[in-house]
Tab-separated table of C-alpha atoms in Angstrom:
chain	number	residue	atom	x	y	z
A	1	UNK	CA	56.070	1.369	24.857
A	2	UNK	CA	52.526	1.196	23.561
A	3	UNK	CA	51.125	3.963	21.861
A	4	UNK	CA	48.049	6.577	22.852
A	5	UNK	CA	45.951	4.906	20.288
A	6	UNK	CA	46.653	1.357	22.268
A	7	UNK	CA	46.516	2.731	25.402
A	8	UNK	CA	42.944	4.330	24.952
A	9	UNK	CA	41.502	1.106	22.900
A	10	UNK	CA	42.776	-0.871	25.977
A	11	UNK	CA	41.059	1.326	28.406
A	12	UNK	CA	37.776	0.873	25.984
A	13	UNK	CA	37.937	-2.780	25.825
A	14	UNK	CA	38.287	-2.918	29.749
A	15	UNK	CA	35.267	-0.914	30.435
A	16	UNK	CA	33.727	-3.086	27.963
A	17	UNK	CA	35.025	-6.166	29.292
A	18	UNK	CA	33.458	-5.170	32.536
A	19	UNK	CA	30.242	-4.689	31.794
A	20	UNK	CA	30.281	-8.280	29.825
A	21	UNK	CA	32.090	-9.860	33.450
A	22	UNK	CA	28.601	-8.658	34.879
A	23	UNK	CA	26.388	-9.871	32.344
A	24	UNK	CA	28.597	-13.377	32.456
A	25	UNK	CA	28.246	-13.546	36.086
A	26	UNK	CA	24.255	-14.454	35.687
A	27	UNK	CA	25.504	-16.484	32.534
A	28	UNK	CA	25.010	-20.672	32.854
A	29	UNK	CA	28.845	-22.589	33.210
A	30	UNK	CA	30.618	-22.126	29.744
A	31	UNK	CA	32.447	-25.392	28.987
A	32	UNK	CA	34.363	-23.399	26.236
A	33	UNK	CA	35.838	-21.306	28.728
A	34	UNK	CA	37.120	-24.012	30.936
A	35	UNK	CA	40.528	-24.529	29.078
A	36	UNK	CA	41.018	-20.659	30.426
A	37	UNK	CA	40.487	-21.483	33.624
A	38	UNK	CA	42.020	-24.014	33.754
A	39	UNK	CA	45.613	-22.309	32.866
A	40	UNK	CA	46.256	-21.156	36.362
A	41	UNK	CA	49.082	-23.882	36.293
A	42	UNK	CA	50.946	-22.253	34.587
A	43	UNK	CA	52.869	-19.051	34.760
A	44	UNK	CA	50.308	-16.460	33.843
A	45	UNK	CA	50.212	-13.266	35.674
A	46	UNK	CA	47.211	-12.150	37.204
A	47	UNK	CA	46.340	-9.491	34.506
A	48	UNK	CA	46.512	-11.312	31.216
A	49	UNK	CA	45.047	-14.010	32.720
A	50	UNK	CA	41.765	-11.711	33.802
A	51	UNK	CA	42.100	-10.798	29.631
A	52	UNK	CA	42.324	-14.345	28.617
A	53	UNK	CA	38.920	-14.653	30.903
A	54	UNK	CA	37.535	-11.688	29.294
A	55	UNK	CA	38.253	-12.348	25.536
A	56	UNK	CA	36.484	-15.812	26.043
A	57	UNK	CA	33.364	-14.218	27.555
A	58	UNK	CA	33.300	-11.702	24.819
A	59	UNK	CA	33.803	-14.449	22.445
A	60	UNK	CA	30.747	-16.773	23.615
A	61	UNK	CA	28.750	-13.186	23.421
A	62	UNK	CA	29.804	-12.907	20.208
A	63	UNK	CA	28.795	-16.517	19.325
A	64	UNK	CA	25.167	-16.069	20.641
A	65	UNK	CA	24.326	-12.738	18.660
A	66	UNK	CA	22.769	-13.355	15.368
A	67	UNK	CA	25.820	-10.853	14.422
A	68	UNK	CA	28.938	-12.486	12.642
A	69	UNK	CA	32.498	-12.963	14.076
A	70	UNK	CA	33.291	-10.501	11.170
A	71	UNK	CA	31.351	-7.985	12.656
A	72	UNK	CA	33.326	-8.162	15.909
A	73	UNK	CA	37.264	-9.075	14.957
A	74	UNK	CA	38.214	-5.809	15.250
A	75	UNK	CA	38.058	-5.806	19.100
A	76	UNK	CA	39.519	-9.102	19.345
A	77	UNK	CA	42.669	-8.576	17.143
A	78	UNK	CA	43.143	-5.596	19.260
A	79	UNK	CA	42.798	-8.048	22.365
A	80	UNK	CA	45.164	-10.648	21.093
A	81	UNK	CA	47.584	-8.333	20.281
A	82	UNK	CA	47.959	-7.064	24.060
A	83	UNK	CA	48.307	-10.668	25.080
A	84	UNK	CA	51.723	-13.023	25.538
A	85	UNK	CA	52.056	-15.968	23.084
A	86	UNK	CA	50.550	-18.275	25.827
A	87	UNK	CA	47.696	-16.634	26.366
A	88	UNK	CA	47.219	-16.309	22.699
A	89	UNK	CA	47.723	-19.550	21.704
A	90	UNK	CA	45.044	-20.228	24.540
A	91	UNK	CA	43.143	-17.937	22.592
A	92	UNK	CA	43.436	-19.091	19.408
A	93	UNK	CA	42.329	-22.859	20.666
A	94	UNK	CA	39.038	-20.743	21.942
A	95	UNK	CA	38.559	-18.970	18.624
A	96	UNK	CA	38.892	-22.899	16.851
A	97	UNK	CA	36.299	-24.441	18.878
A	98	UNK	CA	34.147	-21.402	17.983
A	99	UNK	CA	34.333	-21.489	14.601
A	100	UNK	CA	33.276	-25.521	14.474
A	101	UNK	CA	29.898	-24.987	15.801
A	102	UNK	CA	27.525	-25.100	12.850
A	103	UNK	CA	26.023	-21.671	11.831
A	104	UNK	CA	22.829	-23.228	12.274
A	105	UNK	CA	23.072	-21.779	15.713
A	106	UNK	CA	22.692	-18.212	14.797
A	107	UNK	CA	19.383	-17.663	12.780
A	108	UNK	CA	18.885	-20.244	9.687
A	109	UNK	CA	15.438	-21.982	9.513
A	110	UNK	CA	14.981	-25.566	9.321
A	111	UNK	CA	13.999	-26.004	5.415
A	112	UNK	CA	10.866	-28.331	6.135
A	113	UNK	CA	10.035	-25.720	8.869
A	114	UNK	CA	10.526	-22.748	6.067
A	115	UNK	CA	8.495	-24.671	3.360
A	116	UNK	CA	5.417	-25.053	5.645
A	117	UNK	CA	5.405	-21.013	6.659
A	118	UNK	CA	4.958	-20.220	3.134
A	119	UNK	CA	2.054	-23.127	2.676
A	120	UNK	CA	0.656	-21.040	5.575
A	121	UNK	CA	1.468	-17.242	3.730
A	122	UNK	CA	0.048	-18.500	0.157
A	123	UNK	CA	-2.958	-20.331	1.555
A	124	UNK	CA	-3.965	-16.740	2.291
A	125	UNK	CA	-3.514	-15.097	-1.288
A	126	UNK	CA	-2.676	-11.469	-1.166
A	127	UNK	CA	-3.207	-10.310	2.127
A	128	UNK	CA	-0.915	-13.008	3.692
A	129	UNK	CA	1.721	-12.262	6.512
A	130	UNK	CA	4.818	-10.148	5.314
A	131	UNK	CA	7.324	-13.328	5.225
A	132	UNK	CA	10.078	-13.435	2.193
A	133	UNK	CA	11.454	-16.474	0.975
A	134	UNK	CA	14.887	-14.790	0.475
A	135	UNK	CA	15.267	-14.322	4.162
A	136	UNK	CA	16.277	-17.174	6.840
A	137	UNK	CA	12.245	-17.535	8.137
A	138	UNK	CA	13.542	-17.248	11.736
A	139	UNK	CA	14.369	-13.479	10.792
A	140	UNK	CA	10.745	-13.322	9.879
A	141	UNK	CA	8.104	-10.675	11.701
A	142	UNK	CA	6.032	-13.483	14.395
A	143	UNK	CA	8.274	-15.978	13.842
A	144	UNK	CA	10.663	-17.634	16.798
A	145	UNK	CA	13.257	-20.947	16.031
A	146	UNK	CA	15.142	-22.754	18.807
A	147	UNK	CA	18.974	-22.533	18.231
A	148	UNK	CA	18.785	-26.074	15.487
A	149	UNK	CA	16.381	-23.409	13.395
A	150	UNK	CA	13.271	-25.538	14.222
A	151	UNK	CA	10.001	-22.829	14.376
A	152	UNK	CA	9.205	-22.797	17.933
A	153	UNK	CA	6.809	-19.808	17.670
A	154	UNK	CA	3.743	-17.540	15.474
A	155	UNK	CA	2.558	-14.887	16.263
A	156	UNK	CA	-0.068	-13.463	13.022
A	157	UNK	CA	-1.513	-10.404	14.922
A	158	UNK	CA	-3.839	-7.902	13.272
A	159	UNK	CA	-3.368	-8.855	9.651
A	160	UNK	CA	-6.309	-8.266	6.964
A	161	UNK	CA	-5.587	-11.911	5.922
A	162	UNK	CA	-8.498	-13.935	4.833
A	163	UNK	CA	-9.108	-17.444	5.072
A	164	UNK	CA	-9.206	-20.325	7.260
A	165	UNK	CA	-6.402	-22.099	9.269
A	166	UNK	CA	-4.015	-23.783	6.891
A	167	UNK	CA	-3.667	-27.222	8.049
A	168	UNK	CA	-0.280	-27.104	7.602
A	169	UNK	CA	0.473	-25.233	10.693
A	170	UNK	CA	0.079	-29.273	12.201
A	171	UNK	CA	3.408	-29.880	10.063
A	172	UNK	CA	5.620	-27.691	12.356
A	173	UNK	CA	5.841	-29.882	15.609
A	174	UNK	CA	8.259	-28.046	17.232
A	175	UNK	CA	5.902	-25.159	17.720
A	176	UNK	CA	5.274	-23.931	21.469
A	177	UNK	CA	3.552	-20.900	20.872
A	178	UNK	CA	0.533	-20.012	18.480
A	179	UNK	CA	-0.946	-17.190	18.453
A	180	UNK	CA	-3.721	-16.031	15.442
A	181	UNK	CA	-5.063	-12.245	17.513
A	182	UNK	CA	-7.104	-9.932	15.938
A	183	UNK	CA	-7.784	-11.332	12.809
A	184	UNK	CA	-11.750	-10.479	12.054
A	185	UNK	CA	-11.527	-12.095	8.176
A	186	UNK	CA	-10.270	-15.529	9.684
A	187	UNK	CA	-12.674	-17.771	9.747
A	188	UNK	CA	-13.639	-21.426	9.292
A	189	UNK	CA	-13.328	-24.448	12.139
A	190	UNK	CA	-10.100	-24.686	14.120
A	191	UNK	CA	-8.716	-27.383	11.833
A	192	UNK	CA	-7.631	-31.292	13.137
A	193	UNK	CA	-3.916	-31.188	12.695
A	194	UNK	CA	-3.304	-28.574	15.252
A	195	UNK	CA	-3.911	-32.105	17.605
A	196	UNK	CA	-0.600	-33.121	15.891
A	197	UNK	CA	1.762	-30.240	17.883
A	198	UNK	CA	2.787	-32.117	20.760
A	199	UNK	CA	4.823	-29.475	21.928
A	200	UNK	CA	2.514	-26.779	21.964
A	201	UNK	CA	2.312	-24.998	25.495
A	202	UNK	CA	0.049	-21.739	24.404
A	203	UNK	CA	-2.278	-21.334	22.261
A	204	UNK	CA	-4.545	-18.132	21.257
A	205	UNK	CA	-6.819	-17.543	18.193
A	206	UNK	CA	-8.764	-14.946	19.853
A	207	UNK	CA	-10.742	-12.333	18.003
A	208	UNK	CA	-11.572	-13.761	14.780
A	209	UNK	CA	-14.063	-15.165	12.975
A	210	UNK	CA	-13.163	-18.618	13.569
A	211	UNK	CA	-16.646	-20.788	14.337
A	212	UNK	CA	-17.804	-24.244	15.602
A	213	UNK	CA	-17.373	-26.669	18.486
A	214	UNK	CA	-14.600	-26.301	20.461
A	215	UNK	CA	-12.694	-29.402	19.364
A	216	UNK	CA	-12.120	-32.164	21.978
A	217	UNK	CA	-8.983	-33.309	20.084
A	218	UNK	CA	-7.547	-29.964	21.875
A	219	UNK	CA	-7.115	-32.940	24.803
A	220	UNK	CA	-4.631	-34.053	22.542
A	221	UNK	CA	-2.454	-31.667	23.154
A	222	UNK	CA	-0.639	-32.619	26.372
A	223	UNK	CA	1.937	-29.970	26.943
A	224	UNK	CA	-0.762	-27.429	26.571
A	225	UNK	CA	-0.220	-24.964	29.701
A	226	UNK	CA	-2.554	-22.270	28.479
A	227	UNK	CA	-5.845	-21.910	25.848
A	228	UNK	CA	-7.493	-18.803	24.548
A	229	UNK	CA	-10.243	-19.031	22.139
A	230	UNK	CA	-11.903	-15.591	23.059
A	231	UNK	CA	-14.269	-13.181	21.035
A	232	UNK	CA	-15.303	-15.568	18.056
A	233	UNK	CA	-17.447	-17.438	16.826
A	234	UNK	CA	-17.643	-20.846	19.030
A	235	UNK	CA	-20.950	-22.720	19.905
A	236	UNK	CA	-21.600	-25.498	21.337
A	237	UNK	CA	-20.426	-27.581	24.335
A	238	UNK	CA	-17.173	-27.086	26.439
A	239	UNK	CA	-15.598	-30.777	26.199
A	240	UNK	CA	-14.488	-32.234	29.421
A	241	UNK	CA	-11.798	-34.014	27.932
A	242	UNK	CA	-9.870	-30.432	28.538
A	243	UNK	CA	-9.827	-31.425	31.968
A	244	UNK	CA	-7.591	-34.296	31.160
A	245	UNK	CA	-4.553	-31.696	30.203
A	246	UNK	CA	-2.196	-32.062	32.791
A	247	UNK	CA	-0.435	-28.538	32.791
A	248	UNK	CA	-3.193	-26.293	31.493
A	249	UNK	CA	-3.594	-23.824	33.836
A	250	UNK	CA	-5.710	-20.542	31.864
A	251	UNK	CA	-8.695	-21.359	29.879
A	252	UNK	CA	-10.012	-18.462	28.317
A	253	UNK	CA	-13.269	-18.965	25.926
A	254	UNK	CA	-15.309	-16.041	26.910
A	255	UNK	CA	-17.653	-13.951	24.347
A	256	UNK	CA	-18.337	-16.614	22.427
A	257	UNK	CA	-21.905	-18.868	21.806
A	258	UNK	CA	-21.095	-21.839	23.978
A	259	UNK	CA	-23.967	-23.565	25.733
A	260	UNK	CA	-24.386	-26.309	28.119
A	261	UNK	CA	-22.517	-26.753	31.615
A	262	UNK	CA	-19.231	-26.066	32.621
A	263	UNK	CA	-17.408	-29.460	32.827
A	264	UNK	CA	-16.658	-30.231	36.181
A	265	UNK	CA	-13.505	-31.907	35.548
A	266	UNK	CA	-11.609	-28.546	34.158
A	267	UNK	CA	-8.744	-27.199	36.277
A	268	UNK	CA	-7.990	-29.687	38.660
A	269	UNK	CA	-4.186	-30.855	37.833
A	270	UNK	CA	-2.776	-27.443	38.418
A	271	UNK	CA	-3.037	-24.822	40.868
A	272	UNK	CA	-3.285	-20.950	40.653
A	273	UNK	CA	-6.022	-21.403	37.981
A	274	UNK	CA	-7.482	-19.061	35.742
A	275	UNK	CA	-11.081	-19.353	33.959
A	276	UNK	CA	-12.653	-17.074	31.869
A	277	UNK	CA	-15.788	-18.194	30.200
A	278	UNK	CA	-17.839	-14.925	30.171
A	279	UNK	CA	-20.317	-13.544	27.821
A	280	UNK	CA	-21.802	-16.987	26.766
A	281	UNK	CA	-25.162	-18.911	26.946
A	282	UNK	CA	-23.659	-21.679	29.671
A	283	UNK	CA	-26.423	-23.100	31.700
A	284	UNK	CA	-26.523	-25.279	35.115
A	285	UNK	CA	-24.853	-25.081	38.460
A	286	UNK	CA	-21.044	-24.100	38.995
A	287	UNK	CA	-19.353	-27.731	39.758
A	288	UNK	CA	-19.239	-28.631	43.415
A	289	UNK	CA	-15.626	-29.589	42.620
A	290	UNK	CA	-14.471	-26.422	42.505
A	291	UNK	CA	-14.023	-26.028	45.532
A	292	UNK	CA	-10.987	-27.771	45.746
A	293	UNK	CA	-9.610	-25.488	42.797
A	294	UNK	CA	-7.158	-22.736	43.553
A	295	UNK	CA	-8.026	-19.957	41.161
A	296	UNK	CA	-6.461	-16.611	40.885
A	297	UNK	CA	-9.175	-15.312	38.857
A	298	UNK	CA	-12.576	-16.890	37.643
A	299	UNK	CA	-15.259	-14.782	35.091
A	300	UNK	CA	-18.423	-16.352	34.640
A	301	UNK	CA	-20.157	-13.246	34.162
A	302	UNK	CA	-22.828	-12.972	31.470
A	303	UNK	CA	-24.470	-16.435	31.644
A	304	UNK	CA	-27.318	-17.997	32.790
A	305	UNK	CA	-25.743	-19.920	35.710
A	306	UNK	CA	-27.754	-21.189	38.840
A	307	UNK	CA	-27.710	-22.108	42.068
A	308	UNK	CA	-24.653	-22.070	44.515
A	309	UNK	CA	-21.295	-19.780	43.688
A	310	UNK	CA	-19.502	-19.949	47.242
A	311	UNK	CA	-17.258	-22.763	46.323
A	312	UNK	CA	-15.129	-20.014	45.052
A	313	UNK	CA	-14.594	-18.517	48.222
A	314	UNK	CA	-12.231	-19.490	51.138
A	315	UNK	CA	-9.817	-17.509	53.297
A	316	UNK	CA	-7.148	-19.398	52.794
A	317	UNK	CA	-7.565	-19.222	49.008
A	318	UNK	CA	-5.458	-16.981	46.833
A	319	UNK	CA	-8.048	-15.945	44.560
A	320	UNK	CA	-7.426	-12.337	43.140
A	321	UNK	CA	-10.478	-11.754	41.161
A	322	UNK	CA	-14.173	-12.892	40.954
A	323	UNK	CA	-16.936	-11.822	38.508
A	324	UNK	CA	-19.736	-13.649	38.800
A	325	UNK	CA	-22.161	-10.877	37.900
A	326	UNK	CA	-25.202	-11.518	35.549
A	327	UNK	CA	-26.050	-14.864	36.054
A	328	UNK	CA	-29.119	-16.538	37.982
A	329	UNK	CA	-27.298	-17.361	41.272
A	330	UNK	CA	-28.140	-18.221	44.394
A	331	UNK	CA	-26.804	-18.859	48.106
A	332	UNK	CA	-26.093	-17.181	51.150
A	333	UNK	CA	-23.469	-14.411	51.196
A	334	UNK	CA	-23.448	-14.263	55.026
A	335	UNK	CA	-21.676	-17.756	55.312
A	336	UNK	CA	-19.010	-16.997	52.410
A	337	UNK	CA	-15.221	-16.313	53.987
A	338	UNK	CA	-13.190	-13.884	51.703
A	339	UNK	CA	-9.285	-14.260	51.036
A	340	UNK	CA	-7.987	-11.644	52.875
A	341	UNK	CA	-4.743	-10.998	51.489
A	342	UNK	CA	-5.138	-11.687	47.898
A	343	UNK	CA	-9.035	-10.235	46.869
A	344	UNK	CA	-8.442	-7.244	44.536
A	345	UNK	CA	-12.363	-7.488	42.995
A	346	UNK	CA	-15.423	-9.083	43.389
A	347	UNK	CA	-18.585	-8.648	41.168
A	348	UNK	CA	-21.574	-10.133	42.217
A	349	UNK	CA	-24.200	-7.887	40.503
A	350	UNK	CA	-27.988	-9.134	39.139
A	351	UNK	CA	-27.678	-12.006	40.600
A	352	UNK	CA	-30.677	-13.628	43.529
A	353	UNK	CA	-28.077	-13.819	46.032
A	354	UNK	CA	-29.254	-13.045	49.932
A	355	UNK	CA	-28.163	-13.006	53.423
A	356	UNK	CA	-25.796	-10.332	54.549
A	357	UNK	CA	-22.710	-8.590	53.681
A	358	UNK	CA	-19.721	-10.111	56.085
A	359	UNK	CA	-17.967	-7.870	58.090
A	360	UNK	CA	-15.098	-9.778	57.019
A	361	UNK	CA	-14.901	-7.866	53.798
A	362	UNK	CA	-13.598	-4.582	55.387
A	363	UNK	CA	-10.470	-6.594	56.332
A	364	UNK	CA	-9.413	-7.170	52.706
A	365	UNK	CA	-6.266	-4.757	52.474
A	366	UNK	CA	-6.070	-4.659	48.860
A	367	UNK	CA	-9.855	-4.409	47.605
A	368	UNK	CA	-10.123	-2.463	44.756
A	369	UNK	CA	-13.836	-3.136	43.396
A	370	UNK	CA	-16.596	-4.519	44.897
A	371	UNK	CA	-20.020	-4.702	43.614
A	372	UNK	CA	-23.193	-6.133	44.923
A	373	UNK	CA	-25.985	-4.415	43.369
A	374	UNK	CA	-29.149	-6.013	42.394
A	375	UNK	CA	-29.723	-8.741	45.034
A	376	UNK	CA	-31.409	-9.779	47.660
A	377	UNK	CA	-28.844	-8.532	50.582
A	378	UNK	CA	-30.271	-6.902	53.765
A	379	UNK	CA	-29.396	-5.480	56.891
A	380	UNK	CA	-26.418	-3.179	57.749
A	381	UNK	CA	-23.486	-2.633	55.191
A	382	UNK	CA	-20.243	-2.622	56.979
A	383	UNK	CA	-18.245	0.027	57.754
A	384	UNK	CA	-14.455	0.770	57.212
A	385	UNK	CA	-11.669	-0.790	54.958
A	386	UNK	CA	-12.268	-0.122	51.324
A	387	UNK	CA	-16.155	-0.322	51.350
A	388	UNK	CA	-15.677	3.335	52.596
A	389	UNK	CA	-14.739	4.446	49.308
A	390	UNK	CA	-17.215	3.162	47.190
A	391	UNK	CA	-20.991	4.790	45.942
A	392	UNK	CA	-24.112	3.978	46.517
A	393	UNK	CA	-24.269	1.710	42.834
A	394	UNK	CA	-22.031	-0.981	44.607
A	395	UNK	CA	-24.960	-1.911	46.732
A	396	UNK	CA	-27.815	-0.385	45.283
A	397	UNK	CA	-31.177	-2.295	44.128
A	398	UNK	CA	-31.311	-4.663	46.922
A	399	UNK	CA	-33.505	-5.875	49.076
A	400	UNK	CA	-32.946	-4.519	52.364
A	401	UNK	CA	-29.411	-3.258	52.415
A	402	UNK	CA	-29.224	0.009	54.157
A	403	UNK	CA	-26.283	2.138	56.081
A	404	UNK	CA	-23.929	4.667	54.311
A	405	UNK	CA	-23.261	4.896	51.349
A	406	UNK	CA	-27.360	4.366	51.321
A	407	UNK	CA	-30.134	5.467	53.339
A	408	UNK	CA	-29.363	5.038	57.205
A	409	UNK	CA	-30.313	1.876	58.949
A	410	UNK	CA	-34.022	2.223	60.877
C-alpha cells in the first residue's frame, strides 16, 4: 500500500506531467525519447508506460533549462520509485545519455567569445556595460549564445558609455544581432571589422553620436536582413552597393545628414519592403524602379525630393504606410490607384502635387490618416469612408479643393 504522502506527490507529478505532455506536443521529435517508445514490445502496461513517456519529457525539459539536474532530482527519484524495474532500467539508460551531453549546452560562453566582450567593456573605461568576468558571459545583461556558447547576440541600450565602436566586436562572428540604441556619448565612424560578421542578420546603432559615410563595406555583410542607422550623425551618400544584399528587407537611416539620391538599386531582392530615410538633405527624383518594389511602408518625408512619387502606389500593392510629406514633388494625384485593403496612412503634405483627390480613397476600409494639405489639389473632395472623419487641416492650403470638411463646392 502506498502511503498519503505518495499518493498526493503522485497526483502532483501527474498534473505536472500533463501540463509538460502539452508543452511536448508542440516540441520537435526527441531522439532521446525513442528507446521509450519504442518499449511497447514488451510487457508494459498502459500506465507506467504513459510515466516512462512522461519522466523522459520532463527529463529533456530539465536538460534545456539553464537549471541543473540537481535542482530537479527530487521529482524524478519520486518518479522512479513508482515505476517497475523495467521501466526503470529504461529510465536509467535515459538519465545516462543525459548526463553525456557536454554542459556546454546550458549557459557557458565560448572563452574567445568571453575575452572579446570584455575588449568591448574596457575599451569604454568606467562607464562600460555591467558584464563580470566571474559570470559565464552568456548570463550577461544584452548578451545571447547559441547552445555551443558562441555570442549570437548584443544588445548595449541606454548606457552613459563613452567612446567609439571597439573593433573587436568584428572578432565575434557568430553574432546575428547588434544592437548599440540610445547611446548619445558614442561616437566616432562605424568601424571596418563589423564587414567581418558574416552572420549578422540585424543590425541597429541608432541614436548616437556615431558620424560619417555610411560605409559601403556594409554590402559585405550578406546575411544582413535588416539595417538601422537612425538619429545620428551620418552624411554623405547612401551607397548602392546596399542594394546588392540579398535578404535585407528594412533600411532605416532617417534623421540623419545624408545627401545625394536615393540609389535606385535598394530593395529589389525581397518583397514586403520597408524604407525609412526621413529627415535628411536627399536630393533628385524617387527611382522609376520602384515601382516594381513591394513596400509595406516607405518615409521619405523631410527632404528635398522632386518630381514623380506615384510609383509607390498600386491597388494591388500591399503597402501599409506612405509619408511622403515635405519634399518638392510633383505628379498627378488623379491617376494614382490606392491599395485598398492594406492603406492605414498616407501623408502627402507641402508638397506641388495637383489633379484631384480619387474617389477611390473612400473605399480604403482601414484608413486611419490621411493628409493632403498644402498642394495644388482642386475640385470636389470625396465623400464617405474615412475622409468623413477627418478636419479641415487634412486638405487645407490648396489650390482649389473645396466640399466638406471645407467651404462648399460653387
Amino acid at each position: 500500500m502506498k502511503s498519503e504522502s505518495q499518493l498526493k506527490e503522485r497526483s502532483r507529478l501527474a498534473l505536472k506531467s500533463r501540463e509538460l505532455e502539452v508543452e511536448a506536443e508542440d516540441r520537435p521529435h526527441n531522439p532521446n525519447c525513442e528507446m521509450v517508445r519504442n518499449v511497447r514490445q514488451f510487457e508494459l502496461g498502459d500506465g507506467e508506460w504513459n510515466w516512462a513517456m512522461e519522466s523522459c519529457e520532463m527529463v529533456e525539459i530539465m536538460k534545456e533549462e539553464k537549471s541543473s539536474l540537481n535542482e530537479k532530482k527530487d521529482n524524478t527519484h519520486c518518479i522512479v520509485a513508482m515505476l517497475s524495474p523495467l521501466t526503470m532500467s529504461l529510465l536509467a539508460l535515459l538519465l545516462i545519455s543525459v548526463s553525456l551531453i557536454p554542459a556546454t549546452t546550458f549557459a557557458l560562453c565560448n572563452e574567445d567569445d568571453k575575452q572579446n566582450l570584455l575588449i568591448i567593456r574596457d575599451s569604454f573605461g568606467s562607464s562600460n556595460p555591467p558584464w563580470h568576468s566571474d559570470i559565464p558571459c552568456c548570463d550577461w545583461p544584452g548578451i545571447d549564445c547559441d547552445a555551443t556558447g558562441h555570442v549570437t547576440g548584443m544588445a548595449i541600450l541606454e548606457n552613459p558609455l563613452i567612446g567609439p565602436i571597439p573593433p573587436a566586436i568584428g572578432n565575434l562572428r557568430y553574432l546575428q544581432v547588434v544592437r548599440l540604441h540610445k547611446l548619445p556619448n558614442l561616437y566616432g565612424t562605424i568601424p571596418p571589422e563589423i564587414a567581418k560578421l558574416s552572420n549578422l542578420r540585424f543590425l541597429t546603432i541608432s541614436w548616437t553620436g556615431v558620424y560619417g559615410s555610411v560605409p559601403s563595406f556594409l554590402a559585405n555583410l550578406t546575411a544582413l536582413e535588416q539595417l538601422d542607422l537612425s538619429f545620428n550623425k551620418l552624411s554623405g551618400f547612401i551607397p548602392s552597393s546596399l542594394g546588392d544584399l540579398p535578404k535585407l528587407y528594412s533600411i532605416d537611416i532617417s534623421r540623419n545628414n545624408l545627401t545625394g539620391t536615393i540609389p535606385a538599386s535598394l530593395l529589389h531582392k525581397v518583397s514586403d519592403s520597408y524604407l525609412l530615410l526621413s529627415h535628411n538633405n536627399l536630393t533628385g527624383p524617387v527611382p522609376k524602379s520602384f515601382q516594381k518594389v513591394y513596400f509595406r511602408r516607405v518615409d521619405l518625408s523631410r527632404n528635398k525630393l522632386i518630381g514623380d512619387a506615384s510609383v509607390f502606389f498600386g491597388q494591388s500593392k500591399s503597402t501599409q504606410s506612405i509619408d511622403l510629406s515635405r519634399n518638392k514633388l510633383m505628379f498627378d494625384l488623379s491617376k494614382v490607384k490606392f491599395p485598398e485593403a492594406e492603406l492605414l496612412s498616407l501623408d502627402l503634405n507641402h508638397n506641388m502635387i495637383y489633379g484631384s483627390i480619387p474617389k477611390q480613397i473612400t473605399k480604403v476600409v482601414n484608413l486611419q490618416g490621411f493628409n493632403v494639405s498644402y498642394n495644388m489639389l482642386c475640385g470636389e473632395i470625396p465623400q464617405g469612408g474615412k475622409l468623413g472623419k477627418l478636419d479641415k487641416y487634412s486638405f487645407f492650403h490648396n489650390k482649389c479643393l473645396c466640399g466638406p470638411p471645407l467651404e462648399p463646392c460653387t
